[in-house]
mmCIF file of C-alpha atoms in Angstrom:
data_model
loop_
_atom_site.group_PDB
_atom_site.id
_atom_site.type_symbol
_atom_site.label_atom_id
_atom_site.label_comp_id
_atom_site.label_asym_id
_atom_site.label_seq_id
_atom_site.Cartn_x
_atom_site.Cartn_y
_atom_site.Cartn_z
ATOM 1 C CA MET A 1 146.501 72.211 100.279
ATOM 2 C CA GLY A 2 143.088 73.770 99.902
ATOM 3 C CA PRO A 3 141.956 76.952 101.605
ATOM 4 C CA LEU A 4 141.583 76.948 105.378
ATOM 5 C CA PRO A 5 138.096 75.630 106.260
ATOM 6 C CA LEU A 6 135.738 78.227 107.681
ATOM 7 C CA PRO A 7 133.423 77.648 110.668
ATOM 8 C CA PRO A 8 129.934 76.383 109.666
ATOM 9 C CA SER A 9 128.398 79.331 111.528
ATOM 10 C CA LEU A 10 129.945 81.675 108.937
ATOM 11 C CA LEU A 11 129.094 79.629 105.869
ATOM 12 C CA ALA A 12 125.372 79.361 106.679
ATOM 13 C CA LYS A 13 124.741 82.933 105.505
ATOM 14 C CA PRO A 14 126.567 86.084 104.350
ATOM 15 C CA PHE A 15 128.989 87.237 107.040
ATOM 16 C CA ALA A 16 130.814 90.439 107.890
ATOM 17 C CA VAL A 17 134.589 90.381 107.564
ATOM 18 C CA ARG A 18 134.847 92.004 111.007
ATOM 19 C CA ASP A 19 132.945 89.072 112.553
ATOM 20 C CA ALA A 20 135.254 86.555 110.882
ATOM 21 C CA VAL A 21 138.345 88.415 112.120
ATOM 22 C CA ARG A 22 136.943 88.332 115.665
ATOM 23 C CA LEU A 23 136.732 84.537 115.318
ATOM 24 C CA GLY A 24 140.416 84.418 114.456
ATOM 25 C CA ILE A 25 140.114 83.972 110.673
ATOM 26 C CA PRO A 26 143.233 85.442 108.985
ATOM 27 C CA GLU A 27 142.523 88.388 106.704
ATOM 28 C CA ASP A 28 144.343 86.784 103.790
ATOM 29 C CA ARG A 29 141.945 83.814 104.055
ATOM 30 C CA LEU A 30 139.026 86.242 103.672
ATOM 31 C CA ARG A 31 140.565 87.396 100.389
ATOM 32 C CA GLY A 32 140.429 83.858 99.013
ATOM 33 C CA ALA A 33 139.072 83.231 95.512
ATOM 34 C CA ASP A 34 136.484 80.783 96.870
ATOM 35 C CA LEU A 35 134.577 83.576 98.651
ATOM 36 C CA TRP A 36 132.159 85.934 96.935
ATOM 37 C CA ARG A 37 132.203 89.658 97.780
ATOM 38 C CA PRO A 38 128.619 90.953 97.385
ATOM 39 C CA THR A 39 129.579 94.301 98.936
ATOM 40 C CA HIS A 40 132.444 95.860 100.841
ATOM 41 C CA GLY A 41 133.130 94.044 104.101
ATOM 42 C CA VAL A 42 130.916 91.021 103.421
ATOM 43 C CA ARG A 43 131.714 87.524 102.191
ATOM 44 C CA MET A 44 129.593 84.525 101.171
ATOM 45 C CA LEU A 45 130.206 81.190 99.477
ATOM 46 C CA ASP A 46 128.118 81.788 96.344
ATOM 47 C CA PRO A 47 126.860 84.905 94.549
ATOM 48 C CA PRO A 48 123.370 86.059 95.586
ATOM 49 C CA LEU A 49 120.750 84.622 93.241
ATOM 50 C CA ASP A 50 117.765 86.808 94.127
ATOM 51 C CA LEU A 51 116.736 89.957 95.951
ATOM 52 C CA VAL A 52 116.362 88.187 99.296
ATOM 53 C CA GLU A 53 119.959 86.928 99.131
ATOM 54 C CA ARG A 54 121.196 90.390 98.096
ATOM 55 C CA ALA A 55 119.302 91.893 101.018
ATOM 56 C CA ARG A 56 120.814 89.421 103.473
ATOM 57 C CA ALA A 57 124.287 90.239 102.185
ATOM 58 C CA PHE A 58 123.819 93.976 102.680
ATOM 59 C CA ALA A 59 122.225 93.405 106.083
ATOM 60 C CA ALA A 60 125.499 91.834 107.192
ATOM 61 C CA ALA A 61 127.340 95.019 106.204
ATOM 62 C CA SER A 62 125.292 97.459 108.286
ATOM 63 C CA ARG A 63 126.424 98.408 111.781
ATOM 64 C CA SER A 64 123.514 100.702 112.666
ATOM 65 C CA PRO A 65 119.744 100.101 112.656
ATOM 66 C CA PHE A 66 118.195 100.215 109.181
ATOM 67 C CA ALA A 67 115.411 98.749 107.054
ATOM 68 C CA PHE A 68 114.977 98.064 103.364
ATOM 69 C CA SER A 69 112.564 100.597 101.914
ATOM 70 C CA HIS A 70 110.885 102.007 98.794
ATOM 71 C CA VAL A 71 111.006 99.722 95.720
ATOM 72 C CA THR A 72 113.231 97.182 97.489
ATOM 73 C CA ALA A 73 110.718 96.822 100.326
ATOM 74 C CA ALA A 74 107.824 96.540 97.867
ATOM 75 C CA GLN A 75 109.567 93.709 96.017
ATOM 76 C CA LEU A 76 110.468 91.894 99.236
ATOM 77 C CA LEU A 77 106.859 92.226 100.435
ATOM 78 C CA GLY A 78 105.470 90.917 97.144
ATOM 79 C CA ILE A 79 103.835 94.237 96.179
ATOM 80 C CA LEU A 80 103.895 94.429 92.389
ATOM 81 C CA VAL A 81 105.405 97.641 91.050
ATOM 82 C CA SER A 82 105.591 98.945 87.506
ATOM 83 C CA GLU A 83 108.260 97.747 85.079
ATOM 84 C CA GLU A 84 109.719 101.251 85.160
ATOM 85 C CA MET A 85 110.174 100.994 88.938
ATOM 86 C CA GLU A 86 111.698 97.531 88.617
ATOM 87 C CA THR A 87 114.485 98.935 86.438
ATOM 88 C CA ASP A 88 115.819 100.548 89.619
ATOM 89 C CA CYS A 89 118.242 97.782 90.639
ATOM 90 C CA LEU A 90 119.656 99.645 93.634
ATOM 91 C CA LEU A 91 118.900 98.477 97.156
ATOM 92 C CA HIS A 92 116.935 101.158 98.996
ATOM 93 C CA ILE A 93 117.945 101.375 102.647
ATOM 94 C CA VAL A 94 116.597 103.801 105.254
ATOM 95 C CA ARG A 95 118.374 104.780 108.459
ATOM 96 C CA ALA A 96 117.497 107.122 111.287
ATOM 97 C CA THR A 97 117.581 110.833 110.554
ATOM 98 C CA THR A 98 120.533 111.205 112.935
ATOM 99 C CA SER A 99 122.576 108.587 111.013
ATOM 100 C CA ASN A 100 124.473 109.048 107.805
ATOM 101 C CA ARG A 101 122.960 107.587 104.655
ATOM 102 C CA MET A 102 124.572 104.318 103.590
ATOM 103 C CA ARG A 103 126.869 105.235 100.708
ATOM 104 C CA ARG A 104 127.706 102.316 98.446
ATOM 105 C CA ASP A 105 127.537 101.927 94.693
ATOM 106 C CA GLU A 106 124.740 99.365 94.941
ATOM 107 C CA VAL A 107 122.648 101.288 97.492
ATOM 108 C CA ARG A 108 120.344 104.272 97.520
ATOM 109 C CA GLY A 109 120.315 105.605 101.050
ATOM 110 C CA HIS A 110 117.409 107.346 102.782
ATOM 111 C CA ARG A 111 116.865 108.777 106.240
ATOM 112 C CA GLY A 112 113.840 108.827 108.531
ATOM 113 C CA LEU A 113 113.645 105.277 109.879
ATOM 114 C CA GLU A 114 112.029 106.622 113.052
ATOM 115 C CA TRP A 115 108.994 107.749 111.025
ATOM 116 C CA ARG A 116 108.448 104.301 109.534
ATOM 117 C CA ARG A 117 107.344 100.995 110.984
ATOM 118 C CA SER A 118 109.378 97.953 110.034
ATOM 119 C CA ILE A 119 109.036 94.184 110.242
ATOM 120 C CA LEU A 120 111.461 91.258 110.041
ATOM 121 C CA LEU A 121 110.992 89.382 106.765
ATOM 122 C CA ASP A 122 113.180 86.471 105.636
ATOM 123 C CA GLY A 123 115.631 87.480 108.323
ATOM 124 C CA VAL A 124 116.033 91.108 107.231
ATOM 125 C CA PRO A 125 114.341 94.335 108.421
ATOM 126 C CA VAL A 126 111.835 95.712 105.906
ATOM 127 C CA VAL A 127 109.616 98.800 106.066
ATOM 128 C CA GLU A 128 106.065 97.515 106.573
ATOM 129 C CA PRO A 129 103.574 97.613 103.657
ATOM 130 C CA CYS A 130 101.661 100.828 104.415
ATOM 131 C CA ASP A 131 104.796 102.894 105.044
ATOM 132 C CA THR A 132 106.359 101.346 101.936
ATOM 133 C CA TRP A 133 103.358 102.538 99.922
ATOM 134 C CA VAL A 134 103.877 106.072 101.261
ATOM 135 C CA ASP A 135 107.529 105.851 100.160
ATOM 136 C CA LEU A 136 106.423 104.899 96.630
ATOM 137 C CA GLY A 137 104.649 108.268 96.485
ATOM 138 C CA GLU A 138 108.090 109.839 96.031
ATOM 139 C CA MET A 139 108.349 108.124 92.646
ATOM 140 C CA VAL A 140 105.251 109.605 90.978
ATOM 141 C CA GLY A 141 105.174 112.519 88.559
ATOM 142 C CA GLY A 142 107.763 115.015 87.420
ATOM 143 C CA GLY A 143 109.527 112.608 85.076
ATOM 144 C CA LYS A 144 109.876 109.951 87.799
ATOM 145 C CA PRO A 145 109.384 106.266 86.968
ATOM 146 C CA ALA A 146 105.838 105.777 88.314
ATOM 147 C CA GLY A 147 102.418 107.144 87.501
ATOM 148 C CA LEU A 148 99.235 107.647 89.471
ATOM 149 C CA ASP A 149 97.785 104.318 88.334
ATOM 150 C CA ASP A 150 100.951 102.514 89.446
ATOM 151 C CA LEU A 151 100.514 104.052 92.888
ATOM 152 C CA ILE A 152 96.826 103.098 93.106
ATOM 153 C CA ALA A 153 97.547 99.536 91.940
ATOM 154 C CA ALA A 154 100.255 99.195 94.594
ATOM 155 C CA GLY A 155 97.804 100.674 97.112
ATOM 156 C CA ASP A 156 95.256 97.989 96.217
ATOM 157 C CA ALA A 157 97.861 95.315 96.961
ATOM 158 C CA VAL A 158 98.782 96.943 100.282
ATOM 159 C CA ALA A 159 95.114 97.344 101.243
ATOM 160 C CA ASN A 160 94.727 93.583 100.828
ATOM 161 C CA LEU A 161 97.657 93.001 103.184
ATOM 162 C CA ALA A 162 96.425 95.623 105.676
ATOM 163 C CA ARG A 163 92.791 94.439 105.386
ATOM 164 C CA GLY A 164 91.543 97.895 104.620
ATOM 165 C CA VAL A 165 92.348 101.314 103.199
ATOM 166 C CA LYS A 166 92.339 103.183 106.514
ATOM 167 C CA PRO A 167 95.867 101.992 107.499
ATOM 168 C CA LEU A 168 97.264 103.600 104.313
ATOM 169 C CA LYS A 169 95.686 106.938 105.237
ATOM 170 C CA GLN A 170 97.074 106.623 108.759
ATOM 171 C CA ALA A 171 100.556 105.930 107.370
ATOM 172 C CA ILE A 172 100.422 109.224 105.443
ATOM 173 C CA GLU A 173 99.282 111.085 108.560
ATOM 174 C CA ARG A 174 102.158 109.686 110.652
ATOM 175 C CA ARG A 175 104.737 111.298 108.378
ATOM 176 C CA VAL A 176 105.960 114.856 108.553
ATOM 177 C CA ARG A 177 105.581 116.310 105.048
ATOM 178 C CA PRO A 178 106.159 113.085 103.049
ATOM 179 C CA ARG A 179 107.196 113.597 99.454
ATOM 180 C CA GLY A 180 104.262 113.080 97.135
ATOM 181 C CA LYS A 181 101.702 113.707 99.903
ATOM 182 C CA ILE A 182 99.204 115.445 97.608
ATOM 183 C CA THR A 183 99.236 112.563 95.117
ATOM 184 C CA LEU A 184 99.085 109.982 97.919
ATOM 185 C CA THR A 185 96.097 111.736 99.451
ATOM 186 C CA TYR A 186 94.402 111.872 96.046
ATOM 187 C CA ALA A 187 95.031 108.137 95.544
ATOM 188 C CA VAL A 188 93.646 106.889 98.875
ATOM 189 C CA PRO A 189 89.901 107.138 98.077
ATOM 190 C CA ARG A 190 90.543 105.356 94.765
ATOM 191 C CA ILE A 191 92.128 102.314 96.426
ATOM 192 C CA ARG A 192 90.032 99.183 96.931
ATOM 193 C CA VAL A 193 90.372 95.917 98.833
ATOM 194 C CA GLY A 194 89.973 92.775 96.747
ATOM 195 C CA SER A 195 92.001 93.309 93.582
ATOM 196 C CA ALA A 196 94.128 90.254 92.797
ATOM 197 C CA SER A 197 96.589 91.918 90.412
ATOM 198 C CA ALA A 198 97.874 95.286 89.263
ATOM 199 C CA MET A 199 96.178 94.854 85.872
ATOM 200 C CA GLU A 200 92.826 94.157 87.529
ATOM 201 C CA SER A 201 93.300 97.456 89.372
ATOM 202 C CA ARG A 202 94.094 99.292 86.129
ATOM 203 C CA ALA A 203 91.065 97.731 84.403
ATOM 204 C CA ARG A 204 88.828 98.928 87.252
ATOM 205 C CA LEU A 205 90.224 102.454 87.026
ATOM 206 C CA MET A 206 89.669 102.494 83.268
ATOM 207 C CA ILE A 207 86.038 101.421 83.689
ATOM 208 C CA VAL A 208 85.182 103.892 86.436
ATOM 209 C CA ARG A 209 86.864 106.836 84.710
ATOM 210 C CA ALA A 210 84.819 106.174 81.597
ATOM 211 C CA GLY A 211 81.654 106.666 83.656
ATOM 212 C CA LEU A 212 80.554 103.042 84.035
ATOM 213 C CA PRO A 213 79.426 101.688 87.424
ATOM 214 C CA GLU A 214 82.177 100.361 89.665
ATOM 215 C CA PRO A 215 82.330 96.552 89.877
ATOM 216 C CA SER A 216 82.773 94.374 92.944
ATOM 217 C CA LEU A 217 86.151 92.638 92.982
ATOM 218 C CA ASN A 218 86.897 88.908 92.926
ATOM 219 C CA GLN A 219 83.450 87.792 93.969
ATOM 220 C CA HIS A 220 81.957 84.303 94.010
ATOM 221 C CA VAL A 221 78.927 84.029 91.751
ATOM 222 C CA VAL A 222 76.127 81.469 92.179
ATOM 223 C CA SER A 223 73.163 80.689 89.968
ATOM 224 C CA ASP A 224 69.537 81.282 90.867
ATOM 225 C CA PHE A 225 69.469 77.631 91.969
ATOM 226 C CA GLY A 226 72.513 77.897 94.221
ATOM 227 C CA GLU A 227 75.036 76.368 91.791
ATOM 228 C CA TRP A 228 78.515 77.860 92.145
ATOM 229 C CA LEU A 229 79.461 79.370 88.787
ATOM 230 C CA GLY A 230 82.918 80.661 89.614
ATOM 231 C CA CYS A 231 84.926 83.502 91.095
ATOM 232 C CA ALA A 232 85.074 86.499 88.761
ATOM 233 C CA ASP A 233 87.544 89.397 88.722
ATOM 234 C CA LEU A 234 84.950 92.155 88.152
ATOM 235 C CA VAL A 235 81.302 91.589 89.035
ATOM 236 C CA TRP A 236 78.161 93.639 88.394
ATOM 237 C CA ARG A 237 75.508 91.535 90.158
ATOM 238 C CA ALA A 238 72.435 93.592 89.348
ATOM 239 C CA GLU A 239 73.309 93.623 85.645
ATOM 240 C CA ARG A 240 74.530 89.974 85.681
ATOM 241 C CA VAL A 241 77.842 90.879 84.041
ATOM 242 C CA VAL A 242 81.355 89.693 84.848
ATOM 243 C CA GLY A 243 84.648 91.065 83.549
ATOM 244 C CA GLU A 244 87.696 88.806 83.457
ATOM 245 C CA TYR A 245 91.240 90.085 83.054
ATOM 246 C CA GLN A 246 93.155 87.601 80.885
ATOM 247 C CA GLY A 247 96.828 87.930 81.799
ATOM 248 C CA VAL A 248 99.316 86.586 79.275
ATOM 249 C CA ARG A 249 101.373 84.604 81.802
ATOM 250 C CA TRP A 250 98.456 82.765 83.401
ATOM 251 C CA HIS A 251 95.814 82.522 80.691
ATOM 252 C CA SER A 252 97.994 81.777 77.651
ATOM 253 C CA SER A 253 98.411 78.036 78.298
ATOM 254 C CA LEU A 254 96.086 75.702 76.409
ATOM 255 C CA GLU A 255 94.985 74.087 79.683
ATOM 256 C CA GLN A 256 94.026 77.405 81.249
ATOM 257 C CA GLN A 257 92.274 78.590 78.084
ATOM 258 C CA ALA A 258 90.186 75.401 78.099
ATOM 259 C CA ALA A 259 89.340 75.891 81.779
ATOM 260 C CA ASP A 260 88.359 79.518 81.095
ATOM 261 C CA GLU A 261 86.034 78.483 78.274
ATOM 262 C CA VAL A 262 84.284 75.956 80.513
ATOM 263 C CA ARG A 263 83.876 78.575 83.238
ATOM 264 C CA PHE A 264 82.674 81.262 80.814
ATOM 265 C CA ALA A 265 80.160 78.836 79.305
ATOM 266 C CA ARG A 266 78.817 78.088 82.790
ATOM 267 C CA PHE A 267 78.284 81.813 83.419
ATOM 268 C CA ARG A 268 76.571 82.315 80.062
ATOM 269 C CA ARG A 269 74.228 79.316 80.460
ATOM 270 C CA ASN A 270 72.968 80.952 83.623
ATOM 271 C CA GLY A 271 72.272 84.315 82.036
ATOM 272 C CA TRP A 272 75.506 86.136 82.819
ATOM 273 C CA ALA A 273 77.427 88.128 80.216
ATOM 274 C CA VAL A 274 81.203 87.579 80.228
ATOM 275 C CA VAL A 275 83.526 90.333 79.000
ATOM 276 C CA PRO A 276 87.211 89.293 78.762
ATOM 277 C CA ILE A 277 89.785 92.087 79.128
ATOM 278 C CA VAL A 278 93.427 91.938 77.986
ATOM 279 C CA SER A 279 96.367 94.300 78.330
ATOM 280 C CA ASP A 280 95.740 96.073 75.015
ATOM 281 C CA ASP A 281 92.206 96.888 76.186
ATOM 282 C CA VAL A 282 93.749 98.996 78.949
ATOM 283 C CA PHE A 283 96.752 100.581 77.240
ATOM 284 C CA GLU A 284 95.822 100.901 73.539
ATOM 285 C CA LYS A 285 93.258 103.604 72.731
ATOM 286 C CA ASN A 286 91.341 101.834 69.960
ATOM 287 C CA HIS A 287 91.152 98.576 71.891
ATOM 288 C CA ARG A 288 90.216 100.472 75.057
ATOM 289 C CA ASP A 289 87.371 102.376 73.415
ATOM 290 C CA ALA A 290 85.986 99.200 71.826
ATOM 291 C CA LYS A 291 86.121 97.302 75.127
ATOM 292 C CA LEU A 292 84.401 100.082 77.036
ATOM 293 C CA ILE A 293 81.626 100.196 74.446
ATOM 294 C CA GLU A 294 81.271 96.403 74.757
ATOM 295 C CA LEU A 295 81.037 96.716 78.540
ATOM 296 C CA ALA A 296 78.524 99.569 78.308
ATOM 297 C CA GLU A 297 76.265 97.500 76.067
ATOM 298 C CA ALA A 298 76.503 94.502 78.396
ATOM 299 C CA LEU A 299 75.642 96.732 81.390
ATOM 300 C CA GLY A 300 72.732 98.387 79.592
ATOM 301 C CA ALA A 301 74.451 101.787 79.535
ATOM 302 C CA ASP A 302 74.411 104.209 76.620
ATOM 303 C CA PRO A 303 77.847 104.069 74.908
ATOM 304 C CA GLN A 304 77.350 107.670 73.799
ATOM 305 C CA THR A 305 77.703 108.800 77.418
ATOM 306 C CA LEU A 306 81.147 107.236 77.914
ATOM 307 C CA ALA A 307 84.036 109.548 78.784
ATOM 308 C CA LEU A 308 86.488 107.625 76.633
ATOM 309 C CA GLY A 309 89.334 110.100 76.930
ATOM 310 C CA GLU A 310 89.167 110.008 80.734
ATOM 311 C CA ALA A 311 89.658 106.220 80.728
ATOM 312 C CA ALA A 312 93.288 106.400 79.581
ATOM 313 C CA PRO A 313 95.941 105.346 82.141
ATOM 314 C CA GLN A 314 97.244 108.249 84.193
ATOM 315 C CA PHE A 315 100.998 107.835 84.174
ATOM 316 C CA LEU A 316 101.850 111.227 85.626
ATOM 317 C CA ALA A 317 100.217 113.002 88.491
ATOM 318 C CA PRO A 318 97.577 115.350 87.007
ATOM 319 C CA GLN A 319 98.073 119.058 87.435
ATOM 320 C CA GLN A 320 95.105 119.355 89.773
ATOM 321 C CA PHE A 321 96.862 117.527 92.596
ATOM 322 C CA ARG A 322 99.726 119.993 92.696
ATOM 323 C CA ARG A 323 99.639 122.991 94.946
ATOM 324 C CA PRO A 324 99.484 126.275 93.037
ATOM 325 C CA ARG A 325 102.617 128.356 93.278
ATOM 326 C CA ARG A 326 102.377 131.404 95.448
ATOM 327 C CA ARG A 327 103.042 134.656 93.703
#
């Protein structure tokens, strides 16, 4: 005979062992080899295949109010974080200050749920985007896995979701002494609505730090005769220049390269300069300097005035955002 069939209501999603016992399922049946144990006290038919399934499994284990937070919340919300942050495979879970932190091998527990707003996403509670961004401030500087530019890029993504930068500032103000507050406060005025990717955000920061004028983001461009030329990542309308970040994943296919060339040719026929930007132009010094000089010449700026050293990515919080120690 095969194992005792389980009620369909249990098999539809991860379930707590305690709930199955209340339904009269024998405990030895819950130890069967056909059930997966994603965490203590939870069973499911198949192993979780992605973060959403892992989150649902751990949600079944919690008896007190909680929400997924920090890097876990960012990933569930679709906010791109740095590769260094993504190496943190633990599930971040926040509970009320009066509750104990969840202590499991696969979990990093936090407290302070009452200071954060949360939403229900894919059936699980998640700290909402602006409060999640404030939580990411804990991960910047001091040998931690994120840098200032990572925080600003994530802030750009959250500003798109929140339809403005003001909600991020308000999220900082709602907290009582959040970790990383000085860096978060420094980052807010450097966040913009309109960036479509983290690398577009980093390219913008590179350009502005070098002393070049700040571009508009993801703008539609039309010709003098009203012909639509395309939507460009970085746009300087007065100078008739567009910058296009060429990501490896999207722009490496032959079909997309051909489409890009047609679009670039359309811009150029109508008197617009097109400056492609790739990852090396942001992260590698020689490439970065050459690209900034190319942009300066296209914008009619003097390359000699560029602050090339300032354009480098800021991985750690600069010393000036830290409070001086009292003597």
